[in-house]
Structure formats: structure tokens, C-alpha cells
Tab-separated table of C-alpha atoms and ligand atoms in Angstrom:
chain	number	residue	atom	x	y	z
E	1	MET	CA	-85.613	-71.231	-0.458
E	2	ILE	CA	-82.269	-69.762	-1.413
E	3	ASP	CA	-79.457	-71.146	-3.559
E	4	ARG	CA	-75.869	-70.173	-4.274
E	5	LYS	CA	-76.762	-67.992	-7.243
E	6	GLU	CA	-79.308	-66.108	-5.142
E	7	ILE	CA	-76.794	-65.668	-2.339
E	8	LEU	CA	-74.420	-64.104	-4.849
E	9	ASP	CA	-77.158	-61.794	-6.141
E	10	TRP	CA	-77.953	-60.659	-2.603
E	11	LEU	CA	-74.286	-60.008	-1.874
E	12	ARG	CA	-74.181	-57.683	-4.881
E	13	GLU	CA	-77.559	-56.058	-4.150
E	14	GLU	CA	-77.335	-52.306	-3.508
E	15	ASP	CA	-80.980	-51.282	-3.647
E	16	GLU	CA	-82.001	-50.179	-0.132
E	17	LYS	CA	-85.626	-51.269	-0.576
E	18	ARG	CA	-84.638	-54.745	-1.694
E	19	LEU	CA	-82.168	-54.986	1.175
E	20	GLU	CA	-84.909	-54.001	3.594
E	21	GLU	CA	-86.747	-57.132	2.391
E	22	LEU	CA	-83.660	-59.217	3.180
E	23	TRP	CA	-83.391	-57.762	6.702
E	24	GLN	CA	-87.099	-58.476	7.339
E	25	TRP	CA	-86.825	-61.960	5.968
E	26	ALA	CA	-83.784	-62.800	8.116
E	27	ASP	CA	-85.449	-61.323	11.203
E	28	THR	CA	-88.559	-63.450	10.642
E	29	VAL	CA	-86.501	-66.622	10.140
E	30	ARG	CA	-84.546	-65.793	13.312
E	31	ARG	CA	-87.728	-65.273	15.345
E	32	GLU	CA	-89.389	-68.452	14.056
E	33	ASN	CA	-86.345	-70.634	14.691
E	34	VAL	CA	-84.460	-69.333	17.727
E	35	GLY	CA	-87.020	-66.941	19.204
E	36	ASP	CA	-86.598	-63.517	20.759
E	37	GLU	CA	-84.005	-64.467	23.351
E	38	VAL	CA	-80.519	-62.999	23.012
E	39	HIS	CA	-77.949	-65.253	24.639
E	40	LEU	CA	-75.000	-63.676	26.404
E	41	ARG	CA	-71.634	-65.468	26.376
E	42	GLY	CA	-68.987	-64.056	28.704
E	43	LEU	CA	-65.740	-63.703	26.769
E	44	ILE	CA	-62.450	-64.178	28.645
E	45	GLU	CA	-59.317	-63.485	26.606
E	46	ILE	CA	-57.004	-65.702	28.604
E	47	SER	CA	-53.720	-65.166	26.718
E	48	ASN	CA	-52.405	-63.059	23.865
E	49	HIS	CA	-49.353	-65.243	23.233
E	50	CYS	CA	-49.462	-66.822	19.792
E	51	LEU	CA	-46.981	-68.804	17.765
E	52	ARG	CA	-48.780	-68.226	14.469
E	53	GLU	CA	-48.078	-65.594	11.854
E	54	CYS	CA	-51.568	-64.895	10.508
E	55	GLY	CA	-51.235	-61.986	8.122
E	56	TYR	CA	-54.325	-60.211	9.484
E	57	CYS	CA	-54.059	-60.456	13.269
E	58	GLY	CA	-52.293	-58.195	15.741
E	59	LEU	CA	-51.522	-61.138	18.070
E	60	ARG	CA	-49.254	-62.764	15.457
E	61	PHE	CA	-45.886	-63.901	16.771
E	62	GLY	CA	-44.010	-61.375	14.650
E	63	ASN	CA	-45.696	-58.378	16.284
E	64	LYS	CA	-42.941	-57.387	18.677
E	65	GLU	CA	-44.748	-54.171	19.658
E	66	LEU	CA	-47.304	-56.132	21.652
E	67	GLU	CA	-46.769	-56.775	25.352
E	68	ARG	CA	-47.799	-60.359	26.075
E	69	TYR	CA	-49.811	-61.775	29.009
E	70	ARG	CA	-51.279	-65.076	30.156
E	71	MET	CA	-53.972	-65.140	32.861
E	72	SER	CA	-53.568	-67.287	35.975
E	73	GLU	CA	-56.039	-69.938	37.095
E	74	GLU	CA	-57.340	-67.677	39.864
E	75	GLU	CA	-57.809	-64.735	37.493
E	76	ILE	CA	-59.778	-66.903	35.057
E	77	MET	CA	-61.888	-68.365	37.887
E	78	ALA	CA	-62.682	-64.848	39.109
E	79	CYS	CA	-63.972	-63.937	35.615
E	80	ALA	CA	-66.006	-67.167	35.428
E	81	GLY	CA	-67.548	-66.298	38.807
E	82	GLU	CA	-68.445	-62.899	37.446
E	83	ALA	CA	-70.109	-64.524	34.394
E	84	GLU	CA	-72.247	-66.598	36.696
E	85	ARG	CA	-73.194	-63.611	38.855
E	86	TYR	CA	-74.350	-61.743	35.760
E	87	GLY	CA	-76.464	-64.751	34.748
E	88	TYR	CA	-74.503	-65.620	31.603
E	89	GLY	CA	-74.932	-69.293	30.719
E	90	THR	CA	-71.557	-69.661	29.036
E	91	VAL	CA	-67.945	-68.556	29.212
E	92	VAL	CA	-65.811	-68.452	26.101
E	93	LEU	CA	-62.108	-68.971	26.867
E	94	GLN	CA	-60.182	-67.476	23.975
E	95	SER	CA	-56.469	-67.011	23.245
E	96	GLY	CA	-53.785	-67.006	20.620
E	97	GLU	CA	-52.399	-70.431	19.734
E	98	ASP	CA	-50.407	-70.546	22.953
E	99	TYR	CA	-48.693	-73.784	23.968
E	100	GLY	CA	-47.836	-72.099	27.259
E	101	ILE	CA	-51.443	-73.071	27.980
E	102	GLU	CA	-50.505	-76.595	28.947
E	103	THR	CA	-52.893	-79.425	28.193
E	104	LYS	CA	-53.151	-80.828	31.722
E	105	TRP	CA	-53.201	-77.475	33.474
E	106	PHE	CA	-56.029	-76.372	31.214
E	107	ALA	CA	-57.986	-79.622	31.674
E	108	LYS	CA	-57.799	-79.052	35.434
E	109	LEU	CA	-59.106	-75.524	34.972
E	110	ILE	CA	-62.040	-76.750	32.827
E	111	ARG	CA	-62.912	-79.350	35.483
E	112	ARG	CA	-62.819	-76.662	38.155
E	113	ILE	CA	-65.133	-74.321	36.208
E	114	LYS	CA	-67.555	-77.200	35.624
E	115	ARG	CA	-67.420	-78.205	39.285
E	116	GLU	CA	-67.809	-74.750	40.792
E	117	THR	CA	-70.267	-73.203	38.301
E	118	GLN	CA	-73.202	-74.164	36.080
E	119	LEU	CA	-71.540	-72.595	33.045
E	120	ALA	CA	-71.172	-74.122	29.605
E	121	VAL	CA	-67.515	-73.876	28.586
E	122	THR	CA	-66.608	-72.815	25.063
E	123	LEU	CA	-63.004	-72.921	23.904
E	124	SER	CA	-61.326	-70.892	21.161
E	125	LEU	CA	-57.623	-71.696	21.380
E	126	GLY	CA	-56.680	-72.239	17.762
E	127	GLU	CA	-55.450	-75.388	16.031
E	128	ARG	CA	-54.417	-77.510	18.988
E	129	PRO	CA	-53.535	-81.203	18.389
E	130	ASP	CA	-56.347	-83.768	18.499
E	131	ARG	CA	-55.149	-85.187	21.830
E	132	ASP	CA	-55.546	-81.761	23.501
E	133	LEU	CA	-59.027	-81.370	22.081
E	134	GLU	CA	-59.919	-84.840	23.345
E	135	THR	CA	-58.464	-84.230	26.813
E	136	TRP	CA	-60.391	-80.984	27.192
E	137	ARG	CA	-63.622	-82.516	25.942
E	138	LYS	CA	-63.240	-85.279	28.530
E	139	ALA	CA	-62.604	-82.604	31.163
E	140	GLY	CA	-66.033	-81.166	30.347
E	141	ALA	CA	-65.575	-78.521	27.631
E	142	ASP	CA	-68.825	-78.187	25.698
E	143	ARG	CA	-68.091	-76.150	22.589
E	144	TYR	CA	-65.204	-75.090	20.358
E	145	LEU	CA	-64.928	-72.081	18.051
E	146	LEU	CA	-62.571	-72.196	15.088
E	147	ARG	CA	-63.244	-69.945	12.117
E	148	PHE	CA	-62.217	-71.275	8.704
E	149	GLU	CA	-61.818	-67.556	7.750
E	150	THR	CA	-62.414	-68.125	4.007
E	151	SER	CA	-63.228	-71.185	1.901
E	152	ASP	CA	-60.871	-69.903	-0.802
E	153	ASP	CA	-57.962	-72.283	-0.359
E	154	ASP	CA	-55.324	-70.088	-2.013
E	155	LEU	CA	-56.344	-67.001	-0.071
E	156	TYR	CA	-56.534	-68.950	3.196
E	157	HIS	CA	-53.003	-70.295	2.865
E	158	LEU	CA	-51.700	-66.883	1.835
E	159	ILE	CA	-53.062	-65.122	4.916
E	160	HIS	CA	-52.774	-68.050	7.361
E	161	PRO	CA	-49.356	-69.695	6.972
E	162	SER	CA	-49.051	-73.295	8.157
E	163	LEU	CA	-46.657	-74.284	10.905
E	164	PRO	CA	-43.568	-76.201	9.692
E	165	GLY	CA	-44.519	-79.794	8.883
E	166	ARG	CA	-48.199	-79.359	9.681
E	167	LYS	CA	-50.530	-78.031	7.004
E	168	SER	CA	-53.271	-75.890	8.462
E	169	ASP	CA	-56.575	-77.742	8.044
E	170	ARG	CA	-59.292	-76.009	10.008
E	171	LEU	CA	-62.078	-77.921	8.239
E	172	GLY	CA	-60.419	-81.186	9.260
E	173	ILE	CA	-60.208	-79.980	12.879
E	174	LEU	CA	-63.891	-79.009	12.843
E	175	LYS	CA	-64.692	-82.534	11.725
E	176	THR	CA	-62.623	-83.953	14.608
E	177	LEU	CA	-64.305	-81.617	17.100
E	178	LYS	CA	-67.701	-82.790	15.938
E	179	LYS	CA	-66.678	-86.434	16.342
E	180	LEU	CA	-65.472	-85.673	19.872
E	181	GLY	CA	-68.950	-84.385	20.715
E	182	TYR	CA	-68.284	-80.651	20.900
E	183	GLU	CA	-70.865	-78.180	19.621
E	184	ILE	CA	-68.870	-76.579	16.836
E	185	GLY	CA	-68.634	-72.967	15.791
E	186	SER	CA	-66.869	-71.453	12.840
E	187	GLY	CA	-67.013	-68.357	10.685
E	188	ILE	CA	-65.214	-65.966	8.426
E	189	MET	CA	-63.908	-62.446	8.029
E	190	ILE	CA	-65.629	-60.259	5.473
E	191	GLY	CA	-63.667	-58.078	3.078
E	192	ILE	CA	-60.247	-59.742	3.400
E	193	PRO	CA	-58.037	-58.226	0.663
E	194	GLY	CA	-58.257	-60.714	-2.213
E	195	GLN	CA	-61.645	-62.160	-1.154
E	196	THR	CA	-64.111	-62.457	-4.041
E	197	TYR	CA	-67.897	-62.369	-4.063
E	198	VAL	CA	-67.972	-65.895	-5.479
E	199	SER	CA	-65.881	-67.261	-2.626
E	200	LEU	CA	-67.987	-65.390	-0.061
E	201	ALA	CA	-71.159	-66.965	-1.466
E	202	ARG	CA	-69.436	-70.331	-1.176
E	203	ASP	CA	-68.477	-69.613	2.463
E	204	ILE	CA	-72.159	-69.147	3.269
E	205	VAL	CA	-73.132	-72.392	1.539
E	206	LEU	CA	-70.351	-74.115	3.464
E	207	PHE	CA	-71.813	-72.951	6.796
E	208	GLN	CA	-74.881	-74.985	5.960
E	209	ARG	CA	-72.892	-77.972	4.741
E	210	LEU	CA	-70.855	-78.104	7.938
E	211	ASP	CA	-74.022	-78.077	10.028
E	212	LEU	CA	-72.486	-75.526	12.378
E	213	ASP	CA	-73.987	-74.835	15.787
E	214	MET	CA	-72.461	-71.342	16.011
E	215	ILE	CA	-71.396	-69.012	13.214
E	216	GLY	CA	-69.399	-65.822	13.761
E	217	VAL	CA	-68.929	-63.414	10.882
E	218	GLY	CA	-67.326	-60.003	11.156
E	219	PRO	CA	-65.629	-57.404	8.984
E	220	TYR	CA	-61.894	-57.682	8.395
E	221	ILE	CA	-60.301	-54.679	10.141
E	222	PRO	CA	-56.731	-53.842	9.043
E	223	HIS	CA	-54.069	-53.857	11.746
E	224	PRO	CA	-51.042	-51.652	10.970
E	225	GLN	CA	-48.559	-54.138	12.506
E	226	THR	CA	-49.525	-56.931	10.130
E	227	PRO	CA	-48.453	-57.787	6.561
E	228	LEU	CA	-52.046	-57.646	5.338
E	229	GLY	CA	-52.649	-54.333	7.084
E	230	GLN	CA	-49.466	-52.960	5.521
E	231	GLY	CA	-50.533	-54.173	2.079
E	232	LYS	CA	-47.463	-56.433	1.808
E	233	TRP	CA	-49.158	-59.788	1.239
E	234	LYS	CA	-51.327	-59.353	-1.784
E	235	ARG	CA	-53.544	-61.358	-3.969
E	236	MET	CA	-54.365	-59.380	-7.058
E	237	ILE	CA	-57.996	-59.529	-8.119
E	238	SER	CA	-60.077	-57.049	-10.039
E	239	LYS	CA	-61.740	-54.235	-8.116
E	240	ASP	CA	-65.137	-55.517	-9.128
E	241	GLU	CA	-64.434	-58.952	-7.575
E	242	GLN	CA	-63.183	-57.599	-4.227
E	243	VAL	CA	-65.655	-57.897	-1.330
E	244	PRO	CA	-65.698	-54.638	0.675
E	245	ASN	CA	-65.125	-54.870	4.447
E	246	THR	CA	-68.121	-52.664	5.124
E	247	GLU	CA	-70.860	-52.644	7.677
E	248	GLN	CA	-73.527	-53.241	5.055
E	249	MET	CA	-71.711	-56.248	3.596
E	250	THR	CA	-71.468	-57.687	7.111
E	251	TYR	CA	-75.234	-57.320	7.642
E	252	LYS	CA	-75.852	-59.043	4.322
E	253	VAL	CA	-73.691	-61.985	5.405
E	254	VAL	CA	-75.353	-62.156	8.849
E	255	ALA	CA	-78.796	-62.177	7.203
E	256	LEU	CA	-77.893	-64.767	4.559
E	257	THR	CA	-76.247	-66.936	7.204
E	258	ARG	CA	-79.514	-66.918	9.144
E	259	MET	CA	-81.370	-67.928	5.954
E	260	VAL	CA	-79.174	-70.975	5.325
E	261	CYS	CA	-78.687	-71.952	8.991
E	262	PRO	CA	-81.998	-71.060	10.638
E	263	GLU	CA	-81.213	-72.794	13.952
E	264	ALA	CA	-77.634	-71.679	14.470
E	265	ASN	CA	-76.451	-69.351	17.213
E	266	ILE	CA	-75.146	-66.268	15.419
E	267	PRO	CA	-73.408	-63.486	17.372
E	268	SER	CA	-73.586	-59.818	16.615
E	269	THR	CA	-69.804	-59.473	16.772
E	270	THR	CA	-67.453	-57.005	18.455
E	271	ALA	CA	-65.907	-56.275	15.036
E	272	LEU	CA	-69.341	-55.097	13.885
E	273	ALA	CA	-69.733	-52.980	17.020
E	274	THR	CA	-66.269	-51.576	16.298
E	275	ILE	CA	-67.164	-50.251	12.848
E	276	ASN	CA	-70.506	-48.855	14.082
E	277	ARG	CA	-70.283	-48.096	17.807
E	278	GLU	CA	-73.733	-46.553	18.090
E	279	GLN	CA	-75.815	-49.197	16.394
E	280	GLY	CA	-73.681	-52.036	15.050
E	281	ARG	CA	-74.701	-54.563	17.697
E	282	GLU	CA	-78.398	-53.691	17.471
E	283	LEU	CA	-78.499	-53.809	13.678
E	284	GLY	CA	-76.747	-57.187	13.736
E	285	LEU	CA	-79.405	-58.456	16.149
E	286	MET	CA	-82.170	-57.030	13.943
E	287	ARG	CA	-80.772	-58.705	10.826
E	288	GLY	CA	-80.372	-62.304	11.926
E	289	ALA	CA	-78.117	-62.482	15.002
E	290	ASN	CA	-79.210	-63.856	18.403
E	291	VAL	CA	-76.038	-63.841	20.533
E	292	VAL	CA	-73.808	-61.182	22.098
E	293	MET	CA	-70.452	-61.787	23.775
E	294	PRO	CA	-69.812	-59.291	26.589
E	295	ASN	CA	-66.140	-59.010	27.431
E	296	LEU	CA	-65.146	-60.131	30.949
E	297	THR	CA	-61.380	-59.871	30.459
E	298	PRO	CA	-59.764	-57.683	33.142
E	299	LEU	CA	-59.161	-54.204	31.695
E	300	LYS	CA	-55.378	-54.392	32.193
E	301	TYR	CA	-55.271	-57.366	29.790
E	302	ARG	CA	-58.095	-56.373	27.473
E	303	VAL	CA	-56.125	-53.512	25.909
E	304	LYS	CA	-53.370	-56.004	25.090
E	305	TYR	CA	-55.683	-58.375	23.244
E	306	GLU	CA	-55.438	-56.176	20.222
E	307	ILE	CA	-56.350	-58.343	17.232
E	308	TYR	CA	-57.271	-55.115	15.405
E	309	PRO	CA	-57.084	-51.473	16.508
E	310	SER	CA	-59.782	-49.444	18.300
E	311	LYS	CA	-61.781	-52.498	19.384
E	312	ALA	CA	-65.213	-51.674	20.828
E	313	CYS	CA	-65.777	-51.969	24.609
E	314	ILE	CA	-62.072	-51.860	25.392
E	315	ASN	CA	-62.488	-49.674	28.491
E	316	GLU	CA	-65.918	-50.674	29.807
E	317	ILE	CA	-65.926	-52.492	33.139
E	318	PRO	CA	-68.059	-55.676	33.123
E	319	SER	CA	-70.880	-54.137	35.179
E	320	ASP	CA	-71.219	-51.251	32.679
E	321	CYS	CA	-71.050	-53.680	29.771
E	322	HIS	CA	-73.732	-55.777	31.432
E	323	SER	CA	-76.237	-52.978	31.941
E	324	CYS	CA	-75.485	-51.394	28.549
E	325	LEU	CA	-76.198	-54.703	26.777
E	326	HIS	CA	-79.375	-55.390	28.774
E	327	HIS	CA	-80.616	-51.948	27.857
E	328	ARG	CA	-79.764	-52.366	24.177
E	329	ILE	CA	-81.455	-55.776	23.994
E	330	GLN	CA	-84.617	-54.572	25.732
E	331	SER	CA	-84.813	-51.520	23.480
E	332	LEU	CA	-85.214	-53.944	20.555
E	333	GLY	CA	-88.188	-55.638	22.225
E	334	ARG	CA	-86.050	-58.736	22.795
E	335	ARG	CA	-85.118	-60.438	26.067
E	336	VAL	CA	-81.910	-61.775	27.562
E	337	GLY	CA	-81.750	-65.559	27.284
E	338	ILE	CA	-81.699	-67.706	30.384
E	339	GLY	CA	-79.483	-70.786	30.693
E	340	ARG	CA	-76.723	-72.130	28.455
E	341	GLY	CA	-78.336	-71.277	25.132
E	342	ASP	CA	-77.455	-74.553	23.430
E	343	ARG	CA	-78.329	-74.888	19.788
E	344	ILE	CA	-81.951	-75.856	19.314
E	345	HIS	CA	-82.361	-78.839	16.978
E	346	ARG	CA	-85.724	-78.933	15.280
E	347	VAL	CA	-87.115	-81.372	12.788
E	348	ARG	CA	-87.379	-79.164	9.756
E	349	SER	CA	-88.208	-79.439	6.128
E	350	LYS	CA	-85.347	-80.125	3.764
E	351	SER	CA	-83.142	-77.124	3.224
E	352	PRO	CA	-82.645	-76.005	-0.363
E	353	LEU	CA	-78.946	-76.763	-0.138
E	354	GLU	CA	-79.323	-80.269	1.222
E	355	GLY	CA	-80.276	-81.628	-2.180
E	356	MET	CA	-76.821	-80.963	-3.588
E	357	ASP	CA	-74.951	-84.167	-4.193
E	358	LEU	CA	-71.745	-83.262	-2.398
E	359	ASN	CA	-69.910	-84.882	0.441
E	360	LEU	CA	-69.452	-82.500	3.361
E	361	PHE	CA	-65.700	-82.373	3.520
E	362	ASP	CA	-65.142	-82.974	-0.196
E	363	PHE	CA	-67.055	-79.798	-0.780
E	364	ILE	CA	-64.078	-77.484	-0.795
E	365	GLY	CA	-62.049	-79.763	-3.030
E	366	LYS	CA	-64.777	-79.987	-5.636
E	367	ASN	CA	-65.402	-76.276	-5.676
E	368	LYS	CA	-62.080	-74.786	-6.494
E	369	ASN	CA	-63.714	-73.194	-9.505
E	370	VAL	CA	-63.081	-69.708	-8.179
E	371	LYS	CA	-59.435	-69.749	-9.205
E	372	LEU	CA	-59.450	-66.470	-11.045
E	373	ARG	CA	-57.831	-66.255	-14.393
E	374	GLY	CA	-54.755	-64.106	-14.085
E	375	SER	CA	-54.896	-63.856	-10.273
E	376	LYS	CA	-51.503	-63.524	-8.641
E	377	ILE	CA	-50.272	-63.989	-5.122
E	378	PHE	CA	-47.504	-61.976	-3.516
E	379	ARG	CA	-46.036	-62.629	-0.088
Y	1	SAM	N1	-56.311	-67.906	17.981
Y	1	SAM	C1	-57.605	-68.416	17.818
Y	1	SAM	C2	-57.937	-68.593	16.361
Y	1	SAM	O1	-57.233	-68.063	15.510
Y	1	SAM	O2	-58.927	-69.276	16.094
Y	1	SAM	C3	-58.678	-67.575	18.485
Y	1	SAM	C4	-58.418	-66.126	18.592
Y	1	SAM	S1	-58.444	-65.230	17.028
Y	1	SAM	C5	-57.977	-63.637	17.543
Y	1	SAM	C6	-60.224	-65.098	16.769
Y	1	SAM	C7	-60.645	-64.544	15.429
Y	1	SAM	O3	-60.292	-63.174	15.319
Y	1	SAM	C8	-60.025	-65.160	14.193
Y	1	SAM	O4	-60.632	-66.375	13.867
Y	1	SAM	C9	-60.261	-64.069	13.142
Y	1	SAM	O5	-61.404	-64.342	12.355
Y	1	SAM	C10	-60.496	-62.812	13.970
Y	1	SAM	N2	-59.564	-61.755	13.590
Y	1	SAM	C11	-58.217	-61.763	13.706
Y	1	SAM	N3	-57.684	-60.644	13.172
Y	1	SAM	C12	-58.724	-59.911	12.695
Y	1	SAM	C13	-58.811	-58.662	12.010
Y	1	SAM	N4	-57.733	-57.959	11.703
Y	1	SAM	N5	-60.054	-58.208	11.671
Y	1	SAM	C14	-61.155	-58.929	11.995
Y	1	SAM	N6	-61.127	-60.110	12.627
Y	1	SAM	C15	-59.919	-60.601	12.971
Y	2	SF4	FE1	-52.895	-66.262	16.512
Y	2	SF4	FE2	-55.539	-66.630	16.167
Y	2	SF4	FE3	-54.391	-64.259	15.697
Y	2	SF4	FE4	-53.877	-66.256	14.063
Y	2	SF4	S1	-55.898	-65.288	14.415
Y	2	SF4	S2	-52.333	-64.850	14.916
Y	2	SF4	S3	-53.879	-67.994	15.460
Y	2	SF4	S4	-54.554	-65.270	17.629
């Protein structure tokens, strides 16, 4: 049993012995709920065009240094074929928010993948209109990933500007996706400048409230061609309130996420592998995670999908990636999952957080209590 106050205490815990207890606890909960299988999802970064201006991401429209690409149908199909040959149950089609990816063209592509392979299809294309999401669901898409990034409303809107006339509402879109029958995934970045411990604890509680099927959490990594990376967009909070974007903080969040969402699919992310190349993936898997996303994007494009610098596995060809990951998973005494790796739904005892008398999507509104006295925003 774990509540919000305890989550906060764990986030501030520095004692190695106590943290060892947290890692063990999360690992046990992971084993009991999702078993020893590690599911592999083949990631295909289909376009780096983006019309958004997120303050943290290298794909933002304003980054004129970046050479843009969009993969063709045949290129994407070739990657999907590769995923199937390697025995991955799922492909994740990810991109910037790129309206050059036309609704009908993309629906046709989804239908083709579903027809020619056994793969589950996960989409991660940003905040597309409801009618696109519906069309793609009807075409056979199974899952959708959309991180809410932070539950701190002020910070979110500072770092993630809305498009003209359309306020960004990722929680609202997650609700729509769920209604449409997608498995839904979300997540956050850890250590965003201006992110407080209190809001991070609330993010973790929100994972449980949203009943997410997949939860991706990774460290915020500064990109020099972004306003956040250049320190231009600032939210002033005290040093003591600021969450660090460290490896250890990421493990804490992975472990606590497993505690509150025992059945969710939780990846050991590339961002984690980027800040610890030797062991980041393994330690994530040992502290609550059960999914890895090997990159299938052709190398010539992969280097251009630079959301942050020095991304892990940027030069590995898929066959090397494949054998490296198999080896790493086996060295942990775990096994590679077979099949699509859908979320397992179990009948379980009431979670400690379920007793709270809060409506799911009112949750954020009722919990704006983290407005810090004297906090200021600069853009
Ligand atoms: N455009 C889609 C979207 O925003 O949902 C999908 C692609 S976007 C690159 C995927 C995720 O990358 C974002 O949700 C964000 O959490 C993460 N990301 C972007 N910039 C990052 C950075 N500088 N450090 C760590 N993660 C970052
Ligand atoms: Fe575009 Fe997604 Fe990057 Fe934002 S996070 S700039 S929407 S690719």
C-alpha cells in the first residue's frame, strides 16, 4: 500500500539501503503481475517533421538546423517486415506532429500492416484531431502513446505551447482514445526545469487514476537548439523544489510507477539508456520495467530524429540491436516475450489510491495546490 505522501517521501529518499528496498519491492511487484517476460516493441520513427514548438524537443518547428524527412509507405513496410522477422509482436509508428502524414494515406498503411503481418500497431503521432484517431482505430490501430509530460498545468503550458485556437489538452485526448477502444499509453519527463517534487508525486498518482495500459518515463535531456535547453523559458522555483533529471530519480519513478500500476507495460526507455549506456536499460528492467523498444528506423533517418543529443543506439543496425537486447535480457535471468504483449488485466484487490473520492479527469483541476508561492514564469 502506498499513498501520495509516501510517494513524495520515496522521491526524496537518498539512503542507498532504503532505496535497495524500493528496487526489490518494485521488482517483486513486476514479477508477480507481469512475469519475467520482456516485451520488445519495434520503434519506427516515420517522420521528423513537426509543427509544434515544444520548448524541450529538438524536432520543434523552430529548429532550422534539423534536416527533415518523412518515410515512404514501402520504407515503413520494410521496417514492419523486419519487426516480424525478429519476432517482435508490435511496431510503434512515431513522428512529430506532422500533417504531411495524411489521414487516409496513413489509414491505408495501417490496413496494409494489419493485412500482411500479425503485428499490433501502436501510434505516437501527437495531438491529431479526433476524426484522425477514429479513422486510424477503424483501420486497425491497436494502441496510442501520448505523454502528458507533467501534470503541473502551468509548467505544461509553458513548455508545450498550444496551437492557435486549439488549447493543448492531452488528458482530454487520452480520454477520447480510451473511448475509441485504443490501449492507451502516457508518461512524463523527469527533471524538467521548473518541475517540483510535489508535482512529480502527483504525476505518479495520475498514472493510476488514468488506468494507463503503458507508461513511459524518462529523464529530460537538454537539447541545445531549444528554448528550454538554452535556459530561455524559465519557471523560477527554489533549488530544493527542483526535481533533478538524474538516473537515480528516473529509477525511483519507474519503481513507484510499478507500485501504483502493477499491471501496466512499462518500458526501460532510450533516454535512460542514453544517460547510462552500460547499464541503464538493465537497471530499468530490474527496477520495475518490462518492455524495451528496439529501434528499427533506417540509420540514414535515425540520426535525424534527434529529440535530444547523443541518443543511445543511434548507429546500431537492427540485427546488432536485436542480439544485444536478447543478450542483455537473458543476462538478467529474464526471457523475451512472445506475441503482442497486450496489457494483462487481472482481478485485483483495491488499490490504495482507488479509495480517493476524485473523478478521473477532474483530478488535475482539483489538485492545482502546487502553485508555488512566488513562482514566476518567463518565456
Ligand atoms: N510528437 C509526438 C508527441 O509529442 O507525443 C511523439 C514524438 S515525441 C519526440 C515523444 C516524446 O519524446 C515526448 O512525449 C517527450 O516526452 C519526449 N522528449 C522530447 N524531447 C525530449 C527531451 N529533450 N528529453 C527527454 N525526452 C524528450
Ligand atoms: Fe513535436 Fe512531439 Fe517534439 Fe513536441 S515533443 S516538438 S510534438 S515531436
